[in-house]
CSV table of C-alpha atoms and ligand atoms in Angstrom, one decimal:
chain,number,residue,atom,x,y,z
A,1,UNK,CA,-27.1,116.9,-34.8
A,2,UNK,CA,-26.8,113.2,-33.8
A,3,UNK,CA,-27.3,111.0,-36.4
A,4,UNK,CA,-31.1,109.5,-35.6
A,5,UNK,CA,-30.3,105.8,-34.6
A,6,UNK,CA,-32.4,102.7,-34.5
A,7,UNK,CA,-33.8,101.2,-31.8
A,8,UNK,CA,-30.5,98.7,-31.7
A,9,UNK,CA,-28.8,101.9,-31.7
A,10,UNK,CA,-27.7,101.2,-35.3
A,11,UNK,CA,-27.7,104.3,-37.7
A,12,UNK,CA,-30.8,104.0,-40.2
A,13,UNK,CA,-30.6,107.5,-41.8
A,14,UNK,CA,-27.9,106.8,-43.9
A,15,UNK,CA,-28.4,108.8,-47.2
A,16,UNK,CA,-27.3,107.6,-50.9
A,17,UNK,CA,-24.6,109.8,-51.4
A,18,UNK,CA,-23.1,108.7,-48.2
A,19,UNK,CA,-23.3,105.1,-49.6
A,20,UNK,CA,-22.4,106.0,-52.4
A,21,UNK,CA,-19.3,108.0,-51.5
A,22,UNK,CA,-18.4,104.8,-48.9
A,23,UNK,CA,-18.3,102.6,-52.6
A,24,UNK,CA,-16.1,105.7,-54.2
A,25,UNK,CA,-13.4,104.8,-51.4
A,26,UNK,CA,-10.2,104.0,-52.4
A,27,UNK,CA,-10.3,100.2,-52.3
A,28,UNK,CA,-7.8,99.8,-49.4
A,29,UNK,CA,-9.4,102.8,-47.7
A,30,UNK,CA,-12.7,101.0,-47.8
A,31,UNK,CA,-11.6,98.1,-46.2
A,32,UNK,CA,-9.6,99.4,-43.3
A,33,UNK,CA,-13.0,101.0,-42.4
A,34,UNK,CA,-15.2,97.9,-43.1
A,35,UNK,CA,-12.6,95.9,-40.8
A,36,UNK,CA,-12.7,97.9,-38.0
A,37,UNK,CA,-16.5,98.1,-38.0
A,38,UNK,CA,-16.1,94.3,-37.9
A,39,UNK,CA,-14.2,94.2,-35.4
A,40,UNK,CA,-15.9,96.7,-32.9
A,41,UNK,CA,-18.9,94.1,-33.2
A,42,UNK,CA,-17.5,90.5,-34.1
A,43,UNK,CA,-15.4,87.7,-33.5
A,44,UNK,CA,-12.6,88.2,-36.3
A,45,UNK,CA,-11.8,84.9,-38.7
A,46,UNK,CA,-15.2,83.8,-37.3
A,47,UNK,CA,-17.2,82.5,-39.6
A,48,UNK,CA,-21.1,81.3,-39.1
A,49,UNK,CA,-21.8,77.6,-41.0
A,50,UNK,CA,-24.9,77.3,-42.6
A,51,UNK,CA,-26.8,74.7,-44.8
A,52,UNK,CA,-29.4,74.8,-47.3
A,53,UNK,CA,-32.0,72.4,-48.4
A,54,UNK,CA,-34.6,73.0,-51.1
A,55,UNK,CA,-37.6,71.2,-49.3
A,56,UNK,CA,-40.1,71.7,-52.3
A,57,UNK,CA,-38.0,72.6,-55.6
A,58,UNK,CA,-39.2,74.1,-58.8
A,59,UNK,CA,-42.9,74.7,-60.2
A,60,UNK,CA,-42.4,78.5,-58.8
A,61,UNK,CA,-45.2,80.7,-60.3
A,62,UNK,CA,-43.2,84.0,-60.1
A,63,UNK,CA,-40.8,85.6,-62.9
A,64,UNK,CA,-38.2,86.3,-60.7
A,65,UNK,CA,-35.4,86.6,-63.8
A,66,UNK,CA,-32.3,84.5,-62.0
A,67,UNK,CA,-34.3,81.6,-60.7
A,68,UNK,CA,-33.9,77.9,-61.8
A,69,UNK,CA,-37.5,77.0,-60.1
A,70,UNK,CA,-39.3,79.5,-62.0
A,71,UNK,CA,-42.3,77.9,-64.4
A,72,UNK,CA,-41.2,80.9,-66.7
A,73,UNK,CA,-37.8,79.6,-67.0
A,74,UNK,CA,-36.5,76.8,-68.5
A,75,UNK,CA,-33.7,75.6,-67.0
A,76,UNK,CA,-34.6,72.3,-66.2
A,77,UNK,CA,-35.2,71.8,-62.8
A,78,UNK,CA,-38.1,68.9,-61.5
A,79,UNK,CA,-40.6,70.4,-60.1
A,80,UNK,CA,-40.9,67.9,-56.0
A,81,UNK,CA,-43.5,68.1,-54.0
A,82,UNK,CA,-43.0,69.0,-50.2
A,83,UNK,CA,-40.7,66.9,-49.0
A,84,UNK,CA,-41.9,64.8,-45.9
A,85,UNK,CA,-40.3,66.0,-42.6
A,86,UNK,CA,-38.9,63.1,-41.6
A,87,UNK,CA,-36.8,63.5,-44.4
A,88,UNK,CA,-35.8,67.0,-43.5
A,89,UNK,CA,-35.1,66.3,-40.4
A,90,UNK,CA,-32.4,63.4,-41.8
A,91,UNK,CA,-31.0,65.9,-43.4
A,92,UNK,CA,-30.3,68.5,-41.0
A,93,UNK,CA,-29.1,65.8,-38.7
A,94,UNK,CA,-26.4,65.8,-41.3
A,95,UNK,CA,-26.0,69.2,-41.5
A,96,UNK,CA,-25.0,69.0,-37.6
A,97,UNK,CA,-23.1,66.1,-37.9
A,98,UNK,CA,-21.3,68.0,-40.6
A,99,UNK,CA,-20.8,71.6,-38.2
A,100,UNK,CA,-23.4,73.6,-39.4
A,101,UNK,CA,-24.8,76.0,-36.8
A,102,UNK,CA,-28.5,77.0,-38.8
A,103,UNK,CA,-30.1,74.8,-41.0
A,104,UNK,CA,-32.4,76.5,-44.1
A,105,UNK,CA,-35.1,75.7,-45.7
A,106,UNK,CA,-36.1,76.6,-48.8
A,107,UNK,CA,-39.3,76.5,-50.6
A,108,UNK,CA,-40.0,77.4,-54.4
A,109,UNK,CA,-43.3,78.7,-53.6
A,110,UNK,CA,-45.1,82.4,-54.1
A,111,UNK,CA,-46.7,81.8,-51.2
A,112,UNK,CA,-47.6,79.0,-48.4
A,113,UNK,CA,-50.9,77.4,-48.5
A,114,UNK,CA,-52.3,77.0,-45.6
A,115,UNK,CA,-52.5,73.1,-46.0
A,116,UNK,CA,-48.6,72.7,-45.8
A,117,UNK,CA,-48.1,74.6,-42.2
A,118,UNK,CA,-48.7,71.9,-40.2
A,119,UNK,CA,-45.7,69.9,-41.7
A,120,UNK,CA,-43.5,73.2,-42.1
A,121,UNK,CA,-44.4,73.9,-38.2
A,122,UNK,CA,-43.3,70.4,-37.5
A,123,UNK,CA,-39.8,70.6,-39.1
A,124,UNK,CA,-39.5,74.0,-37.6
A,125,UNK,CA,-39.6,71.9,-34.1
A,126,UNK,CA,-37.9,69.2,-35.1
A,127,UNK,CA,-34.6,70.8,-36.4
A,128,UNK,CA,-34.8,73.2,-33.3
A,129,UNK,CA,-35.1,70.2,-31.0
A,130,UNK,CA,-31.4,68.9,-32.3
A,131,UNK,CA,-30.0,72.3,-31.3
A,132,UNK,CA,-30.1,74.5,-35.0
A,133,UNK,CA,-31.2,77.4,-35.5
A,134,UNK,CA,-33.7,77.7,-38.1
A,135,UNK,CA,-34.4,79.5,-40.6
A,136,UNK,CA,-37.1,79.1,-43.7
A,137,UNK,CA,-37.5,80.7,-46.8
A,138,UNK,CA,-41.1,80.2,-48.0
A,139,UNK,CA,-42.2,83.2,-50.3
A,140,UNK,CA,-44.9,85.8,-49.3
A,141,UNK,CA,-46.2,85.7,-45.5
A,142,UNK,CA,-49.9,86.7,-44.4
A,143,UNK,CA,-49.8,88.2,-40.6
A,144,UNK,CA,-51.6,84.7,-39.6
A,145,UNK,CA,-48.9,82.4,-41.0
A,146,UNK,CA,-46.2,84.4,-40.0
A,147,UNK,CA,-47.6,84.5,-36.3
A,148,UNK,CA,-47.6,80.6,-36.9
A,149,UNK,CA,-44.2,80.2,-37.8
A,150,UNK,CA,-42.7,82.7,-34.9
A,151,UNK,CA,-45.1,80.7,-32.3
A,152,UNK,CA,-43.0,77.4,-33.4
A,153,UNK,CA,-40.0,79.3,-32.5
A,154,UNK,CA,-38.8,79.7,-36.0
A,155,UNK,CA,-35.3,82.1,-35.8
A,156,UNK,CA,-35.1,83.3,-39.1
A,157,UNK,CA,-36.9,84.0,-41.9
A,158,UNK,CA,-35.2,84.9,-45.5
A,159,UNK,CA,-37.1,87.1,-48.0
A,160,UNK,CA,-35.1,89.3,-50.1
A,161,UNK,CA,-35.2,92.9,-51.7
A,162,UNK,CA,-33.0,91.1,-54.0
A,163,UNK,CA,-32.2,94.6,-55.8
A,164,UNK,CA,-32.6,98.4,-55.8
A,165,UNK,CA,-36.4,99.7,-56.1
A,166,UNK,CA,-35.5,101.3,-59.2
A,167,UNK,CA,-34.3,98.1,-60.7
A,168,UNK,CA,-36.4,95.7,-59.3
A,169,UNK,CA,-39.6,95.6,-62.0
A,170,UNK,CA,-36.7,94.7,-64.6
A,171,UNK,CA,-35.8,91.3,-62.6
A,172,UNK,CA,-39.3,90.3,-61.3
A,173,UNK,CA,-43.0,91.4,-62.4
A,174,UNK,CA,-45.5,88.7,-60.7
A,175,UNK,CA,-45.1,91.0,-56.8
A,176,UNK,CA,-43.7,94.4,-56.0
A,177,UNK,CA,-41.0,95.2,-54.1
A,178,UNK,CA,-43.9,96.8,-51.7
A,179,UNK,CA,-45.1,93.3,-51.3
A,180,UNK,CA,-41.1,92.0,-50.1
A,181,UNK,CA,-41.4,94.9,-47.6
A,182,UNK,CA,-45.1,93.5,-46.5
A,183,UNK,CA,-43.7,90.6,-45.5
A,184,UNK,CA,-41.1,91.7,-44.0
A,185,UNK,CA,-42.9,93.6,-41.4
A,186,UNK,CA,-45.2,90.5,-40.6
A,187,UNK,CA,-42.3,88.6,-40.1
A,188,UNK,CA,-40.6,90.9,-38.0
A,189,UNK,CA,-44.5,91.8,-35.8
A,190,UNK,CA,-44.2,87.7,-35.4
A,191,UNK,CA,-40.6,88.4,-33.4
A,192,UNK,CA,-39.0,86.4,-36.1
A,193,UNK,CA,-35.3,87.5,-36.9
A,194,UNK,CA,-34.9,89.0,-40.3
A,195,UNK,CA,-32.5,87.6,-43.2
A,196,UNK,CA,-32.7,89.7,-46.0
A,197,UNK,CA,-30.4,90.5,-48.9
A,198,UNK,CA,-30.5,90.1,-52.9
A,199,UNK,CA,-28.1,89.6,-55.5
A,200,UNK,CA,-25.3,91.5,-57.1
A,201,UNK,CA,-24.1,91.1,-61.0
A,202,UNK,CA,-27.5,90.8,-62.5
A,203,UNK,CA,-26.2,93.7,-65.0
A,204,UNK,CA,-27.1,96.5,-62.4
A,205,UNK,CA,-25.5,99.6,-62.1
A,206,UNK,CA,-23.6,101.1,-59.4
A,207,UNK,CA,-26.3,103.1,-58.2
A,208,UNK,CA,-28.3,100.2,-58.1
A,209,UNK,CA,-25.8,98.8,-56.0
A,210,UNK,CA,-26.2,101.9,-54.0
A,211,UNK,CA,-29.9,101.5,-53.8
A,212,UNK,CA,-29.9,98.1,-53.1
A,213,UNK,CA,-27.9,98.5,-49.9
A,214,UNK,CA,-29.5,101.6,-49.0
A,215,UNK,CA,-32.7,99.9,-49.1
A,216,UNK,CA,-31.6,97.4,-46.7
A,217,UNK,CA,-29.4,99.6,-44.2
A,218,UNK,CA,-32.4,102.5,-44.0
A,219,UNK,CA,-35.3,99.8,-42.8
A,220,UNK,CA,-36.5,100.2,-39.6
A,221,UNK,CA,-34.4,97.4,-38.0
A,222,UNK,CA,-31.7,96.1,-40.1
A,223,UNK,CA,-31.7,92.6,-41.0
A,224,UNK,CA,-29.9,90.8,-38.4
A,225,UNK,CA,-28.4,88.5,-41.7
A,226,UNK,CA,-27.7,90.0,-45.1
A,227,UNK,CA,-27.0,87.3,-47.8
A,228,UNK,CA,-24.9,89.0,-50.6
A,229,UNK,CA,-25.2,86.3,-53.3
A,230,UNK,CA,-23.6,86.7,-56.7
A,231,UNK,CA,-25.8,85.6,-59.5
A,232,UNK,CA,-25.5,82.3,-60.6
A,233,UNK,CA,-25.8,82.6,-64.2
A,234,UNK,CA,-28.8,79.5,-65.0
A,235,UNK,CA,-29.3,78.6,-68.7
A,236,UNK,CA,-32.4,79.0,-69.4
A,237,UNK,CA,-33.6,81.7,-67.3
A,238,UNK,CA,-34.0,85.5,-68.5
A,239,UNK,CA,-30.7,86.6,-66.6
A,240,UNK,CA,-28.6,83.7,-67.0
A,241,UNK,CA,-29.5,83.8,-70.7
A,242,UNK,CA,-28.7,87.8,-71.2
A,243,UNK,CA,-25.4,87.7,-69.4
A,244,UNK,CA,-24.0,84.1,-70.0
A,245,UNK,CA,-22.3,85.5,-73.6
A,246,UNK,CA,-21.8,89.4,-72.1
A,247,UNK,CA,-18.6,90.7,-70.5
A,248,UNK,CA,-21.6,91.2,-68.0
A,249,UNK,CA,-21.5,88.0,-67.3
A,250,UNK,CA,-20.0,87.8,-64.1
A,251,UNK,CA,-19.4,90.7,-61.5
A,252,UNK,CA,-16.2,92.3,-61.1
A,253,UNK,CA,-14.5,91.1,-57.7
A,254,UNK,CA,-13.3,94.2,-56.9
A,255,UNK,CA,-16.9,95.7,-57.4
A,256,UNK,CA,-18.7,92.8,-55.5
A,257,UNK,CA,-16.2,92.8,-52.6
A,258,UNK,CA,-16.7,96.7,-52.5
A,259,UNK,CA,-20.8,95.4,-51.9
A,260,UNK,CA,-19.8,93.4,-49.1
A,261,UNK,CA,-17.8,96.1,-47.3
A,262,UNK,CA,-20.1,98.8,-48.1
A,263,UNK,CA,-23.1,96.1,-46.1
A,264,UNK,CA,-20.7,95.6,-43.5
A,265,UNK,CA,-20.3,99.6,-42.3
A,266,UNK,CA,-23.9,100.5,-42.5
A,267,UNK,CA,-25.1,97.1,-40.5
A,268,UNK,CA,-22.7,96.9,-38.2
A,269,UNK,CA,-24.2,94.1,-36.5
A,270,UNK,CA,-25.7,92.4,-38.7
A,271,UNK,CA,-24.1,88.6,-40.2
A,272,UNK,CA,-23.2,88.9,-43.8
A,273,UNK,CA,-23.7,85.7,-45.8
A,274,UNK,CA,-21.2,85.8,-48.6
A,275,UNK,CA,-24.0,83.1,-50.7
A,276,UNK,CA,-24.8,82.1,-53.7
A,277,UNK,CA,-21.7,82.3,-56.5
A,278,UNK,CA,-18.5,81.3,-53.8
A,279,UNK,CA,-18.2,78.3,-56.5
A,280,UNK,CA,-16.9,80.2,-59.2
A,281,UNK,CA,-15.2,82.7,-56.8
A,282,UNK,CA,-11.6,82.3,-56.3
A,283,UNK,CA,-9.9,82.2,-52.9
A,284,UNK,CA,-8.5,85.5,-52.9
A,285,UNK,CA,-12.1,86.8,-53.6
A,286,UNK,CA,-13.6,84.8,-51.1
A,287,UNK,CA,-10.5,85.7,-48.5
A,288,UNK,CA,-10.8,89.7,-49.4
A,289,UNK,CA,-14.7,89.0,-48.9
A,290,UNK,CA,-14.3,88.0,-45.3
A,291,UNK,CA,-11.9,90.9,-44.3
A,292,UNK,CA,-14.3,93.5,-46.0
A,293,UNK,CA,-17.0,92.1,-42.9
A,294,UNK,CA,-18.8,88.9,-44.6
A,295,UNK,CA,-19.0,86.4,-41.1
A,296,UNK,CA,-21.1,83.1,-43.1
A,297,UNK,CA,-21.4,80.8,-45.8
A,298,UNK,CA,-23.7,78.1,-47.0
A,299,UNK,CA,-21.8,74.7,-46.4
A,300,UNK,CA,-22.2,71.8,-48.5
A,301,UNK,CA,-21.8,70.9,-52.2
A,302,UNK,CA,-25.7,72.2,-53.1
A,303,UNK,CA,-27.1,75.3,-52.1
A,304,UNK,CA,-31.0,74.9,-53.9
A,305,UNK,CA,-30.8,73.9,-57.3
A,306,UNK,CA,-26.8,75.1,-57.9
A,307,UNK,CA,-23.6,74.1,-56.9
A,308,UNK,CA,-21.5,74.8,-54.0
A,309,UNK,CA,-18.2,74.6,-53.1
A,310,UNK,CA,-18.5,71.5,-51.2
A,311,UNK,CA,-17.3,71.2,-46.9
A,312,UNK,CA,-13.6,69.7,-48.0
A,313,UNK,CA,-13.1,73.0,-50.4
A,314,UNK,CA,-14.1,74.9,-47.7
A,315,UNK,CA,-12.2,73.1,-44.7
A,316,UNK,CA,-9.1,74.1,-47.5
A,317,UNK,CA,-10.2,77.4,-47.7
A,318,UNK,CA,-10.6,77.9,-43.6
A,319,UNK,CA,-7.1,75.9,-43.3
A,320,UNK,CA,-5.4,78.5,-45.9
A,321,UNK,CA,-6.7,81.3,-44.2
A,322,UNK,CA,-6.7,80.5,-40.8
A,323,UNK,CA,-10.5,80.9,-40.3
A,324,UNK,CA,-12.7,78.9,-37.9
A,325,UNK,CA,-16.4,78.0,-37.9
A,326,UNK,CA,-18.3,79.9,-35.2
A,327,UNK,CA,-19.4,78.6,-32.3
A,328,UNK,CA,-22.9,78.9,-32.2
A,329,UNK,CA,-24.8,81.3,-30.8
A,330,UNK,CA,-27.9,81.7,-28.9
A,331,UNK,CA,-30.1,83.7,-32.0
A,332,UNK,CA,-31.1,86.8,-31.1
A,333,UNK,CA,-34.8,86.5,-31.3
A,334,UNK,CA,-36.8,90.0,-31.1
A,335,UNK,CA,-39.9,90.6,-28.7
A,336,UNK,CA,-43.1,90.0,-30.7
A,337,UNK,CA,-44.4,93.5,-31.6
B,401,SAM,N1,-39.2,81.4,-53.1
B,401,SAM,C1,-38.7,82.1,-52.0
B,401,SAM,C2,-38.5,83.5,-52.3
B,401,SAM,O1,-38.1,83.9,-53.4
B,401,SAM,O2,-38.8,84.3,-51.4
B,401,SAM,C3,-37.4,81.5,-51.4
B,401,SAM,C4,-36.4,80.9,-52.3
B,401,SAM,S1,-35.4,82.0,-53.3
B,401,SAM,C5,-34.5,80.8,-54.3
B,401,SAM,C6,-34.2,82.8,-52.3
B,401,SAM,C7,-33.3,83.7,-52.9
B,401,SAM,O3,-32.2,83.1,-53.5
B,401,SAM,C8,-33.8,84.7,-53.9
B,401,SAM,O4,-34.5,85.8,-53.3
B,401,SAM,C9,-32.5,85.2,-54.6
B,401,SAM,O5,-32.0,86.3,-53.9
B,401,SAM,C10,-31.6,84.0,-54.4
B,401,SAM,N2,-31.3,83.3,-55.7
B,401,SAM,C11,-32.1,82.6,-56.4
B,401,SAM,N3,-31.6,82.2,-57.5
B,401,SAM,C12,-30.3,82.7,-57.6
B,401,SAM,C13,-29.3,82.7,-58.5
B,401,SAM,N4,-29.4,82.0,-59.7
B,401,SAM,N5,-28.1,83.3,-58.2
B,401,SAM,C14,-28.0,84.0,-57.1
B,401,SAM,N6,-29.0,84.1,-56.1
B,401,SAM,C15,-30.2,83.4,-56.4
B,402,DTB,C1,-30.3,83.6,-50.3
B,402,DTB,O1,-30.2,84.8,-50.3
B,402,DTB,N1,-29.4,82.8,-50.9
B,402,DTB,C2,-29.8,81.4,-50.7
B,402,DTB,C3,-30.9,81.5,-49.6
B,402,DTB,N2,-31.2,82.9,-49.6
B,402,DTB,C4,-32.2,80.7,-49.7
B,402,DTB,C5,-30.3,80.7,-52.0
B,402,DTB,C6,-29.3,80.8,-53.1
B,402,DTB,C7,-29.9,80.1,-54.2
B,402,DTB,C8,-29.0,80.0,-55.3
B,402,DTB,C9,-29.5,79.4,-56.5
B,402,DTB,C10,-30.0,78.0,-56.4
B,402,DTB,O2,-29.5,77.1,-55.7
B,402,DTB,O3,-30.9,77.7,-57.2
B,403,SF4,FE1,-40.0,81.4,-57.0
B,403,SF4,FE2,-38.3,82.2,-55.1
B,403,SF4,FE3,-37.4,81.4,-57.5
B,403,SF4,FE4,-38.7,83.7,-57.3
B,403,SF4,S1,-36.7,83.2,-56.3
B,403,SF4,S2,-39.0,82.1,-58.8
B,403,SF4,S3,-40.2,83.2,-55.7
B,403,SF4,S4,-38.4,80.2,-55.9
């Protein structure tokens, strides 16, 4: 029997154990297959240019466990008011200036209220007007506010499953995973273009690993980006506390590239954003990371609240390995449901 496809003609019926027998490859196995489904579908040593800015940081309600901008942590981090869009649009003339293809924006909130559309709408045309593609990151959508965003020709929206079902009510309490996948679906009805990931080395397990990308490669449409980030171990929040002093503390590269791979052969078309954590990754990692199918990065020397590597690190990086930034492309926006 064919395996059923989705309606990009991508397989969505992938089962656990076939993910989790793609992870049990031998290492050099699994990349020879996660290269060669890169290369049936992508420019190889491409690699898409992205930067983030944190347009209202800290003073988040929700637990989630890893996050600097949580009120439940305490890390430190200012809680800012929305920044005004003239501002933000400053800034992501810089990010052009600079090479960056999409410009993100990021904003420590549960939810949007309804008061701040207007100025979110307007730095949704604004950045577009230059030429970037957008994308925002704003917390929980309502049918009505996603319609908004999509009607202002908003590309992308990011809203993560950020881990397995299983292992999600361990990392975040104050909304369900149901509620991620809500969202999801009124971004997508709004013919906004999915980005959607989560974060590896918060202490899961394998199978959660498993779960995590099964979750993602079995939705109805996969994400057309999939940021892998690698925690960023925060002081002062519930998973950079528990880890920092564990052998826990920071994922095995061999395990984490295996993640990456494993996201690249069951989304074959989808970007792969090898995000947060490239800071304390070492080229090799990073280099093994874009052969196993990862095609973008966050530029710059900030990606919300922590560090990056910074654009002359990564120019180094490129140089070294004979990468180039990719050109960019017109984003593949979906018909509104
Ligand atoms: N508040 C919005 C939300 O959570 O939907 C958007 C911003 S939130 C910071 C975006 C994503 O960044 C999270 O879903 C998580 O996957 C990632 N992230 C946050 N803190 C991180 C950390 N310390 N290490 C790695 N990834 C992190
Ligand atoms: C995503 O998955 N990674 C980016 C983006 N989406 C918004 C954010 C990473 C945040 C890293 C922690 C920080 O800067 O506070
Ligand atoms: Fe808030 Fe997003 Fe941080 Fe969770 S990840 S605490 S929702 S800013």
């Amino acid at each position: 029997m064919d395996p059923m496809t989705s309606i990009d003609g991508t397989r969505n019926d992938w089962t656990r154990d076939e993910i989790a027998a793609l992870f049990d490859l031998p290492f050099d196995e699994l990349m020879w297959q996660a290269q060669g489904v890169h290369r049936a579908h992508h420019a190889a040593g491409e690699v898409q240019l992205c930067t983030l800015l944190s347009i209202k940081t800290g003073g988040c309600p929700e637990d989630c466990g890893y996050c600097s901008q949580s009120t439940h942590a305490e890390s430190g981090v200012k809680a800012t008011k929305l920044m005004d869009v003239r501002s933000v649009l400053q800034r992501a003339a810089e990010a052009k200036d600079a090479g960056s293809q999409r410009f993100c924006m990021g904003a420590a909130w549960r939810n949007p209220k309804d008061r701040d559309m207007d100025a979110i709408i307007a730095m949704i045309e604004g950045v577009r007007a230059m030429g970037m593609e957008t994308c925002m990151t704003l917390g929980m959508l309502t049918p009505a506010q996603a319609r908004r965003l999509g009607d202002a020709g908003l590309d992308y929206y990011n809203h993560n499953i950020d881990t397995s079902p299983e292992r999600y009510g361990d990392v975040i309490t104050t909304r369900s995973f149901g509620e991620r996948l809500d969202t999801l679906e009124h971004v997508r009805e709004a013919g906004i273009n999915v980005c959607c990931g989560g974060i590896v080395g918060m202490g899961e397990t394998r199978a959660d690993r498993v779960g995590f990308v099964h979750a993602l490669a079995t939705l109805p449409r996969h994400p057309e980006s999939v940021p892998v980030n690698a925690l960023v171990p925060v002081k002062g929040t519930v998973l950079g506390d528990m880890l920092a002093d564990t052998p826990m503390a920071k994922i095995d590269d061999i395990e984490f590239i295996r993640t990456v791979a494993v996201a690249r052969i069951t989304m074959p078309l989808s970007m792969v954003r090898l995000s947060a954590g490239r800071e304390s990754m070492s080229d090799a990692t990073q280099a093994l990371c874009f052969m196993a199918g990862a095609n973008s990065i966050f530029t710059g020397d900030k990606l919300l609240t922590a560090g990056n590597r910074g654009d002359s690190a990564d120019a180094a990086l490129f140089g070294k390995l004979g990468l180039k930034p990719m050109e960019a492309a017109e984003p593949m926006r979906m018909a509104a449901a």
